[in-house]
Amino acid sequence: MTKGSSTPAAPRYGQPARPRNRRGEGARLREEIVRAATALIVRAGSEQAVTLRSVAREIGIAAPSIYAHFSSRDAIVQAVVEEAIAQLHQSITAAVTAHEDPVEGLLAGCAAYVEFGISEPARYRVLFETPPSKPDSSGLDTAENSGLNAFRTLVDNLHACVSAGRSTSTDPFADAVALWTALHGQVSLRAALPDFPWPPTDTVEQMVLRLGRITR
C-alpha cells in the first residue's frame, strides 16, 4: 500500500471483518463475546483457552473492542461462569417444579444437576476452577449469589420433604450439604475416570434417598 493510501487493511486475524454494530446493539457484541469464550472453553476443556486475542479471533473483531464490555480476560470468564450457573439453576428449578410430590421433585432436581455436569463437563468444571470475582456491595459476587440460589433450591426441597413427613432429617441444611457433595463427586469422578465400570446413573436416586433420609 502506497503512502497516504486510504485502502483499508485486511482483517487482523485472517477472518472476514465482523459487521459493525448499529447504535444500541452493543449488548449483542457482549453476548457474542461470552458465547465465543464458552465455545473456547468447551473445545479446550479449560478456561485457560480464553484470552482477549482468542476471543477476538473467534468473533472476528479487534481485541481492543472487547474493553467496551469487559475490563479483562478474567471478567469474560466470570461472565461464562455466571451464565453456566444460571442455566444450572434454571434446569434444577424446572425439574423440581414439574413435580407436586416433594420427593419426586428432589430426585428430579438432583438428576438435573448430575445431567448438567455430565453433558457439559467443561462448563461444569469452570464453575469450580474459576476464582471468585470481587464481591459487590452485598459482600457476594454475582456468581456466588447464583450458586447459593441453586443450593437453596436443594435445601428448600429437602425441607419440603421433611414437612410432608417424607424425610427424617433433623438438619436439612447439613444433609443438603452432604447431598450436594455427593452429587459433585458423582459428576467429577465420572469425568475423571470415564473408563471405570460405573453403575447406571440411577444410583443417583439411591444416593439421594439415603442422604436425604427419605422414606417412600
Short mmCIF file of N, CA and C in Angstrom, two decimals, residues 17-162:
data_model
loop_
_atom_site.label_atom_id
_atom_site.label_comp_id
_atom_site.label_asym_id
_atom_site.label_seq_id
_atom_site.Cartn_x
_atom_site.Cartn_y
_atom_site.Cartn_z
N ALA A 17 -14.05 -9.37 8.29
CA ALA A 17 -14.34 -8.42 9.36
C ALA A 17 -15.80 -8.54 9.78
N ARG A 18 -16.03 -8.50 11.06
CA ARG A 18 -17.39 -8.58 11.59
C ARG A 18 -18.08 -7.25 11.34
N PRO A 19 -19.35 -7.28 10.84
CA PRO A 19 -20.06 -6.01 10.61
C PRO A 19 -20.16 -5.20 11.90
N ARG A 20 -19.96 -3.90 11.79
CA ARG A 20 -20.05 -3.04 12.97
C ARG A 20 -21.49 -2.99 13.47
N ASN A 21 -21.65 -3.06 14.81
CA ASN A 21 -22.99 -2.98 15.39
C ASN A 21 -23.58 -1.60 15.16
N ARG A 22 -24.89 -1.58 14.89
CA ARG A 22 -25.57 -0.30 14.81
C ARG A 22 -25.75 0.25 16.21
N ARG A 23 -26.06 1.52 16.29
CA ARG A 23 -26.25 2.16 17.59
C ARG A 23 -27.30 1.39 18.42
N GLY A 24 -26.97 1.15 19.67
CA GLY A 24 -27.89 0.44 20.55
C GLY A 24 -27.75 -1.07 20.52
N GLU A 25 -26.81 -1.59 19.68
CA GLU A 25 -26.64 -3.04 19.56
C GLU A 25 -25.41 -3.54 20.30
N GLY A 26 -24.88 -2.71 21.18
CA GLY A 26 -23.68 -3.11 21.91
C GLY A 26 -23.89 -4.36 22.74
N ALA A 27 -25.10 -4.56 23.26
CA ALA A 27 -25.38 -5.74 24.07
C ALA A 27 -25.19 -7.02 23.27
N ARG A 28 -25.42 -6.93 21.98
CA ARG A 28 -25.26 -8.12 21.13
C ARG A 28 -23.80 -8.55 21.09
N LEU A 29 -22.89 -7.58 21.00
CA LEU A 29 -21.47 -7.91 20.98
C LEU A 29 -21.06 -8.55 22.31
N ARG A 30 -21.60 -8.04 23.41
CA ARG A 30 -21.28 -8.63 24.71
C ARG A 30 -21.70 -10.10 24.75
N GLU A 31 -22.88 -10.41 24.23
CA GLU A 31 -23.35 -11.79 24.19
C GLU A 31 -22.45 -12.64 23.30
N GLU A 32 -21.99 -12.06 22.19
CA GLU A 32 -21.12 -12.80 21.28
C GLU A 32 -19.78 -13.10 21.95
N ILE A 33 -19.30 -12.17 22.76
CA ILE A 33 -18.04 -12.38 23.47
C ILE A 33 -18.18 -13.54 24.45
N VAL A 34 -19.27 -13.56 25.19
CA VAL A 34 -19.50 -14.63 26.15
C VAL A 34 -19.66 -15.97 25.43
N ARG A 35 -20.40 -15.98 24.32
CA ARG A 35 -20.58 -17.21 23.55
C ARG A 35 -19.24 -17.72 23.01
N ALA A 36 -18.42 -16.79 22.53
CA ALA A 36 -17.11 -17.18 21.99
C ALA A 36 -16.22 -17.77 23.08
N ALA A 37 -16.21 -17.14 24.24
CA ALA A 37 -15.41 -17.66 25.35
C ALA A 37 -15.91 -19.03 25.78
N THR A 38 -17.23 -19.21 25.80
CA THR A 38 -17.80 -20.51 26.16
C THR A 38 -17.38 -21.58 25.16
N ALA A 39 -17.42 -21.24 23.88
CA ALA A 39 -17.02 -22.19 22.84
C ALA A 39 -15.56 -22.58 22.99
N LEU A 40 -14.71 -21.63 23.32
CA LEU A 40 -13.29 -21.93 23.52
C LEU A 40 -13.09 -22.87 24.70
N ILE A 41 -13.83 -22.63 25.78
CA ILE A 41 -13.72 -23.48 26.97
C ILE A 41 -14.20 -24.89 26.67
N VAL A 42 -15.31 -24.99 25.96
CA VAL A 42 -15.86 -26.31 25.63
C VAL A 42 -14.90 -27.09 24.74
N ARG A 43 -14.30 -26.43 23.75
CA ARG A 43 -13.38 -27.12 22.84
C ARG A 43 -12.09 -27.53 23.54
N ALA A 44 -11.55 -26.66 24.37
CA ALA A 44 -10.27 -26.94 25.02
C ALA A 44 -10.44 -27.71 26.33
N GLY A 45 -11.63 -27.62 26.92
CA GLY A 45 -11.86 -28.29 28.20
C GLY A 45 -11.31 -27.53 29.39
N SER A 46 -10.92 -26.27 29.16
CA SER A 46 -10.35 -25.48 30.25
C SER A 46 -10.53 -23.99 29.96
N GLU A 47 -10.67 -23.21 31.03
CA GLU A 47 -10.80 -21.76 30.86
C GLU A 47 -9.48 -21.11 30.48
N GLN A 48 -8.37 -21.88 30.52
CA GLN A 48 -7.08 -21.34 30.11
C GLN A 48 -7.05 -20.98 28.63
N ALA A 49 -8.00 -21.53 27.87
CA ALA A 49 -8.05 -21.23 26.43
C ALA A 49 -8.55 -19.83 26.15
N VAL A 50 -9.12 -19.19 27.16
CA VAL A 50 -9.70 -17.86 26.97
C VAL A 50 -8.66 -16.77 27.15
N THR A 51 -8.41 -16.03 26.10
CA THR A 51 -7.59 -14.82 26.16
C THR A 51 -8.32 -13.76 25.35
N LEU A 52 -7.92 -12.51 25.50
CA LEU A 52 -8.55 -11.46 24.70
C LEU A 52 -8.36 -11.73 23.21
N ARG A 53 -7.16 -12.18 22.85
CA ARG A 53 -6.88 -12.44 21.43
C ARG A 53 -7.70 -13.61 20.90
N SER A 54 -7.79 -14.70 21.69
CA SER A 54 -8.51 -15.87 21.20
C SER A 54 -10.01 -15.57 21.06
N VAL A 55 -10.55 -14.80 21.99
CA VAL A 55 -11.97 -14.44 21.90
C VAL A 55 -12.20 -13.53 20.69
N ALA A 56 -11.32 -12.56 20.52
CA ALA A 56 -11.45 -11.64 19.38
C ALA A 56 -11.36 -12.40 18.06
N ARG A 57 -10.43 -13.36 18.00
CA ARG A 57 -10.27 -14.16 16.78
C ARG A 57 -11.52 -15.00 16.51
N GLU A 58 -12.11 -15.52 17.57
CA GLU A 58 -13.32 -16.36 17.44
C GLU A 58 -14.47 -15.56 16.82
N ILE A 59 -14.56 -14.29 17.19
CA ILE A 59 -15.67 -13.46 16.71
C ILE A 59 -15.34 -12.76 15.40
N GLY A 60 -14.05 -12.41 15.22
CA GLY A 60 -13.65 -11.66 14.04
C GLY A 60 -13.62 -10.17 14.29
N ILE A 61 -13.15 -9.78 15.49
CA ILE A 61 -13.03 -8.37 15.83
C ILE A 61 -11.62 -8.10 16.33
N ALA A 62 -11.30 -6.84 16.52
CA ALA A 62 -10.02 -6.46 17.10
C ALA A 62 -10.13 -6.59 18.62
N ALA A 63 -9.08 -7.12 19.24
CA ALA A 63 -9.10 -7.36 20.68
C ALA A 63 -9.49 -6.13 21.51
N PRO A 64 -9.00 -4.92 21.16
CA PRO A 64 -9.36 -3.75 21.98
C PRO A 64 -10.86 -3.47 22.03
N SER A 65 -11.62 -3.99 21.04
CA SER A 65 -13.07 -3.77 21.04
C SER A 65 -13.74 -4.41 22.25
N ILE A 66 -13.08 -5.39 22.82
CA ILE A 66 -13.66 -6.11 23.96
C ILE A 66 -13.75 -5.21 25.19
N TYR A 67 -12.83 -4.26 25.32
CA TYR A 67 -12.77 -3.44 26.53
C TYR A 67 -14.01 -2.57 26.73
N ALA A 68 -14.81 -2.39 25.69
CA ALA A 68 -16.05 -1.62 25.86
C ALA A 68 -17.07 -2.40 26.67
N HIS A 69 -16.84 -3.71 26.82
CA HIS A 69 -17.80 -4.57 27.52
C HIS A 69 -17.19 -5.32 28.70
N PHE A 70 -15.90 -5.62 28.64
CA PHE A 70 -15.23 -6.35 29.72
C PHE A 70 -13.89 -5.72 30.01
N SER A 71 -13.60 -5.56 31.28
CA SER A 71 -12.36 -4.88 31.68
C SER A 71 -11.14 -5.78 31.55
N SER A 72 -11.35 -7.10 31.51
CA SER A 72 -10.22 -8.02 31.47
C SER A 72 -10.65 -9.39 30.98
N ARG A 73 -9.69 -10.22 30.75
CA ARG A 73 -9.96 -11.61 30.37
C ARG A 73 -10.69 -12.33 31.50
N ASP A 74 -10.32 -12.07 32.74
CA ASP A 74 -10.98 -12.72 33.88
C ASP A 74 -12.45 -12.33 33.97
N ALA A 75 -12.77 -11.11 33.60
CA ALA A 75 -14.17 -10.68 33.62
C ALA A 75 -15.00 -11.46 32.61
N ILE A 76 -14.39 -11.81 31.48
CA ILE A 76 -15.10 -12.60 30.48
C ILE A 76 -15.39 -14.00 31.03
N VAL A 77 -14.37 -14.60 31.63
CA VAL A 77 -14.54 -15.94 32.21
C VAL A 77 -15.61 -15.92 33.30
N GLN A 78 -15.62 -14.84 34.09
CA GLN A 78 -16.62 -14.73 35.14
C GLN A 78 -18.03 -14.68 34.55
N ALA A 79 -18.18 -14.02 33.41
CA ALA A 79 -19.48 -13.96 32.75
C ALA A 79 -19.91 -15.34 32.26
N VAL A 80 -18.94 -16.13 31.80
CA VAL A 80 -19.23 -17.51 31.38
C VAL A 80 -19.70 -18.33 32.58
N VAL A 81 -19.04 -18.13 33.73
CA VAL A 81 -19.41 -18.83 34.96
C VAL A 81 -20.84 -18.46 35.37
N GLU A 82 -21.14 -17.17 35.35
CA GLU A 82 -22.47 -16.71 35.76
C GLU A 82 -23.55 -17.29 34.86
N GLU A 83 -23.26 -17.36 33.56
CA GLU A 83 -24.25 -17.91 32.62
C GLU A 83 -24.46 -19.40 32.87
N ALA A 84 -23.37 -20.13 33.15
CA ALA A 84 -23.46 -21.57 33.40
C ALA A 84 -24.24 -21.84 34.68
N ILE A 85 -23.97 -21.06 35.73
CA ILE A 85 -24.69 -21.25 36.99
C ILE A 85 -26.17 -20.95 36.82
N ALA A 86 -26.47 -19.89 36.07
CA ALA A 86 -27.86 -19.53 35.83
C ALA A 86 -28.59 -20.66 35.10
N GLN A 87 -27.92 -21.27 34.11
CA GLN A 87 -28.54 -22.36 33.37
C GLN A 87 -28.73 -23.58 34.27
N LEU A 88 -27.73 -23.87 35.11
CA LEU A 88 -27.84 -24.99 36.03
C LEU A 88 -28.99 -24.79 36.99
N HIS A 89 -29.09 -23.57 37.54
CA HIS A 89 -30.18 -23.26 38.47
C HIS A 89 -31.53 -23.40 37.78
N GLN A 90 -31.62 -22.91 36.56
CA GLN A 90 -32.87 -22.98 35.82
C GLN A 90 -33.27 -24.44 35.57
N SER A 91 -32.29 -25.28 35.23
CA SER A 91 -32.57 -26.70 34.97
C SER A 91 -33.07 -27.39 36.22
N ILE A 92 -32.42 -27.09 37.36
CA ILE A 92 -32.82 -27.71 38.63
C ILE A 92 -34.23 -27.26 39.01
N THR A 93 -34.48 -25.96 38.92
CA THR A 93 -35.78 -25.41 39.30
C THR A 93 -36.90 -25.99 38.44
N ALA A 94 -36.66 -26.08 37.12
CA ALA A 94 -37.67 -26.63 36.22
C ALA A 94 -37.97 -28.08 36.55
N ALA A 95 -36.92 -28.83 36.88
CA ALA A 95 -37.11 -30.25 37.21
C ALA A 95 -37.89 -30.41 38.50
N VAL A 96 -37.57 -29.57 39.50
CA VAL A 96 -38.24 -29.66 40.80
C VAL A 96 -39.71 -29.27 40.68
N THR A 97 -39.98 -28.15 40.04
CA THR A 97 -41.35 -27.63 39.98
C THR A 97 -42.26 -28.45 39.07
N ALA A 98 -41.69 -29.37 38.31
CA ALA A 98 -42.51 -30.22 37.44
C ALA A 98 -43.23 -31.31 38.24
N HIS A 99 -42.90 -31.42 39.53
CA HIS A 99 -43.49 -32.47 40.37
C HIS A 99 -44.16 -31.86 41.60
N GLU A 100 -45.36 -32.29 41.88
CA GLU A 100 -46.04 -31.84 43.08
C GLU A 100 -45.51 -32.58 44.31
N ASP A 101 -45.15 -33.83 44.13
CA ASP A 101 -44.61 -34.62 45.23
C ASP A 101 -43.19 -34.14 45.56
N PRO A 102 -42.90 -33.76 46.81
CA PRO A 102 -41.58 -33.20 47.14
C PRO A 102 -40.43 -34.19 46.95
N VAL A 103 -40.69 -35.47 47.17
CA VAL A 103 -39.62 -36.46 46.98
C VAL A 103 -39.29 -36.59 45.50
N GLU A 104 -40.32 -36.68 44.67
CA GLU A 104 -40.07 -36.77 43.23
C GLU A 104 -39.39 -35.50 42.72
N GLY A 105 -39.75 -34.35 43.31
CA GLY A 105 -39.10 -33.10 42.92
C GLY A 105 -37.64 -33.10 43.30
N LEU A 106 -37.32 -33.60 44.50
CA LEU A 106 -35.93 -33.67 44.94
C LEU A 106 -35.13 -34.58 44.05
N LEU A 107 -35.68 -35.75 43.73
CA LEU A 107 -34.99 -36.69 42.85
C LEU A 107 -34.75 -36.08 41.47
N ALA A 108 -35.76 -35.40 40.95
CA ALA A 108 -35.64 -34.80 39.62
C ALA A 108 -34.62 -33.67 39.62
N GLY A 109 -34.62 -32.85 40.67
CA GLY A 109 -33.67 -31.75 40.75
C GLY A 109 -32.23 -32.24 40.83
N CYS A 110 -32.01 -33.29 41.62
CA CYS A 110 -30.65 -33.84 41.75
C CYS A 110 -30.22 -34.51 40.44
N ALA A 111 -31.16 -35.17 39.77
CA ALA A 111 -30.85 -35.78 38.48
C ALA A 111 -30.48 -34.71 37.45
N ALA A 112 -31.17 -33.57 37.51
CA ALA A 112 -30.87 -32.47 36.60
C ALA A 112 -29.47 -31.92 36.85
N TYR A 113 -29.07 -31.87 38.11
CA TYR A 113 -27.73 -31.40 38.47
C TYR A 113 -26.67 -32.31 37.84
N VAL A 114 -26.84 -33.61 38.05
CA VAL A 114 -25.87 -34.57 37.52
C VAL A 114 -25.87 -34.56 35.99
N GLU A 115 -27.05 -34.45 35.39
CA GLU A 115 -27.15 -34.43 33.93
C GLU A 115 -26.40 -33.23 33.35
N PHE A 116 -26.55 -32.07 33.99
CA PHE A 116 -25.82 -30.89 33.51
C PHE A 116 -24.32 -31.14 33.59
N GLY A 117 -23.86 -31.65 34.72
CA GLY A 117 -22.43 -31.88 34.89
C GLY A 117 -21.85 -32.87 33.90
N ILE A 118 -22.62 -33.92 33.59
CA ILE A 118 -22.14 -34.94 32.67
C ILE A 118 -22.20 -34.46 31.22
N SER A 119 -23.26 -33.74 30.87
CA SER A 119 -23.43 -33.29 29.49
C SER A 119 -22.62 -32.03 29.17
N GLU A 120 -22.26 -31.26 30.20
CA GLU A 120 -21.49 -30.03 30.00
C GLU A 120 -20.24 -30.06 30.88
N PRO A 121 -19.34 -31.04 30.65
CA PRO A 121 -18.19 -31.20 31.55
C PRO A 121 -17.28 -29.98 31.65
N ALA A 122 -17.00 -29.33 30.53
CA ALA A 122 -16.10 -28.18 30.57
C ALA A 122 -16.74 -27.00 31.30
N ARG A 123 -18.02 -26.74 31.01
CA ARG A 123 -18.71 -25.63 31.68
C ARG A 123 -18.90 -25.93 33.16
N TYR A 124 -19.16 -27.17 33.49
CA TYR A 124 -19.31 -27.54 34.90
C TYR A 124 -17.98 -27.36 35.64
N ARG A 125 -16.89 -27.80 35.02
CA ARG A 125 -15.59 -27.71 35.66
C ARG A 125 -15.19 -26.27 35.94
N VAL A 126 -15.50 -25.37 35.01
CA VAL A 126 -15.09 -23.98 35.17
C VAL A 126 -15.82 -23.33 36.35
N LEU A 127 -16.97 -23.86 36.75
CA LEU A 127 -17.69 -23.32 37.90
C LEU A 127 -16.86 -23.42 39.17
N PHE A 128 -16.06 -24.47 39.25
CA PHE A 128 -15.31 -24.73 40.48
C PHE A 128 -13.83 -24.40 40.37
N GLU A 129 -13.35 -24.15 39.16
CA GLU A 129 -11.94 -23.84 38.97
C GLU A 129 -11.67 -22.35 38.88
N THR A 130 -12.72 -21.55 38.67
CA THR A 130 -12.53 -20.12 38.49
C THR A 130 -12.59 -19.40 39.83
N PRO A 131 -11.54 -18.64 40.19
CA PRO A 131 -11.58 -17.87 41.44
C PRO A 131 -12.72 -16.87 41.42
N PRO A 132 -13.38 -16.64 42.56
CA PRO A 132 -14.49 -15.68 42.58
C PRO A 132 -14.02 -14.28 42.27
N SER A 133 -14.92 -13.49 41.67
CA SER A 133 -14.59 -12.11 41.37
C SER A 133 -14.72 -11.28 42.64
N LYS A 134 -14.36 -9.99 42.53
CA LYS A 134 -14.50 -9.13 43.69
C LYS A 134 -15.97 -8.99 44.05
N PRO A 135 -16.31 -9.08 45.33
CA PRO A 135 -17.72 -9.01 45.73
C PRO A 135 -18.33 -7.65 45.48
N ASP A 136 -19.67 -7.64 45.31
CA ASP A 136 -20.37 -6.38 45.15
C ASP A 136 -20.71 -5.83 46.53
N SER A 137 -21.59 -4.84 46.60
CA SER A 137 -21.90 -4.18 47.86
C SER A 137 -22.55 -5.12 48.87
N SER A 138 -23.11 -6.25 48.40
CA SER A 138 -23.75 -7.20 49.32
C SER A 138 -22.74 -8.11 49.97
N GLY A 139 -21.49 -8.08 49.48
CA GLY A 139 -20.46 -8.95 50.03
C GLY A 139 -20.32 -10.25 49.26
N LEU A 140 -21.17 -10.48 48.26
CA LEU A 140 -21.11 -11.69 47.45
C LEU A 140 -21.05 -11.30 45.99
N ASP A 141 -20.23 -12.03 45.22
CA ASP A 141 -20.21 -11.74 43.79
C ASP A 141 -21.45 -12.37 43.14
N THR A 142 -21.73 -11.96 41.91
CA THR A 142 -22.95 -12.40 41.23
C THR A 142 -23.00 -13.91 41.08
N ALA A 143 -21.87 -14.52 40.69
CA ALA A 143 -21.85 -15.96 40.51
C ALA A 143 -22.10 -16.69 41.83
N GLU A 144 -21.52 -16.17 42.91
CA GLU A 144 -21.72 -16.81 44.21
C GLU A 144 -23.19 -16.72 44.62
N ASN A 145 -23.80 -15.56 44.38
CA ASN A 145 -25.22 -15.41 44.67
C ASN A 145 -26.04 -16.43 43.90
N SER A 146 -25.76 -16.59 42.60
CA SER A 146 -26.49 -17.53 41.77
C SER A 146 -26.27 -18.96 42.23
N GLY A 147 -25.03 -19.27 42.60
CA GLY A 147 -24.72 -20.61 43.09
C GLY A 147 -25.46 -20.91 44.38
N LEU A 148 -25.53 -19.93 45.27
CA LEU A 148 -26.26 -20.13 46.52
C LEU A 148 -27.75 -20.31 46.27
N ASN A 149 -28.28 -19.61 45.27
CA ASN A 149 -29.69 -19.78 44.93
C ASN A 149 -29.97 -21.21 44.48
N ALA A 150 -29.05 -21.78 43.69
CA ALA A 150 -29.21 -23.16 43.25
C ALA A 150 -29.15 -24.10 44.44
N PHE A 151 -28.25 -23.83 45.38
CA PHE A 151 -28.14 -24.68 46.57
C PHE A 151 -29.38 -24.53 47.45
N ARG A 152 -29.90 -23.29 47.56
CA ARG A 152 -31.10 -23.07 48.38
C ARG A 152 -32.29 -23.86 47.84
N THR A 153 -32.33 -24.04 46.51
CA THR A 153 -33.40 -24.84 45.92
C THR A 153 -33.35 -26.26 46.47
N LEU A 154 -32.14 -26.80 46.60
CA LEU A 154 -31.95 -28.14 47.16
C LEU A 154 -32.36 -28.18 48.63
N VAL A 155 -31.93 -27.18 49.40
CA VAL A 155 -32.27 -27.12 50.82
C VAL A 155 -33.78 -26.99 51.01
N ASP A 156 -34.39 -26.08 50.27
CA ASP A 156 -35.84 -25.87 50.39
C ASP A 156 -36.62 -27.13 50.03
N ASN A 157 -36.14 -27.84 49.01
CA ASN A 157 -36.83 -29.05 48.59
C ASN A 157 -36.74 -30.14 49.66
N LEU A 158 -35.58 -30.22 50.31
CA LEU A 158 -35.43 -31.20 51.38
C LEU A 158 -36.29 -30.81 52.58
N HIS A 159 -36.39 -29.51 52.84
CA HIS A 159 -37.30 -29.02 53.90
C HIS A 159 -38.73 -29.45 53.59
N ALA A 160 -39.13 -29.35 52.31
CA ALA A 160 -40.48 -29.73 51.92
C ALA A 160 -40.72 -31.21 52.16
N CYS A 161 -39.69 -32.03 51.94
CA CYS A 161 -39.82 -33.46 52.20
C CYS A 161 -40.02 -33.71 53.70
N VAL A 162 -39.29 -32.96 54.53
CA VAL A 162 -39.44 -33.09 55.98
C VAL A 162 -40.85 -32.68 56.41
#
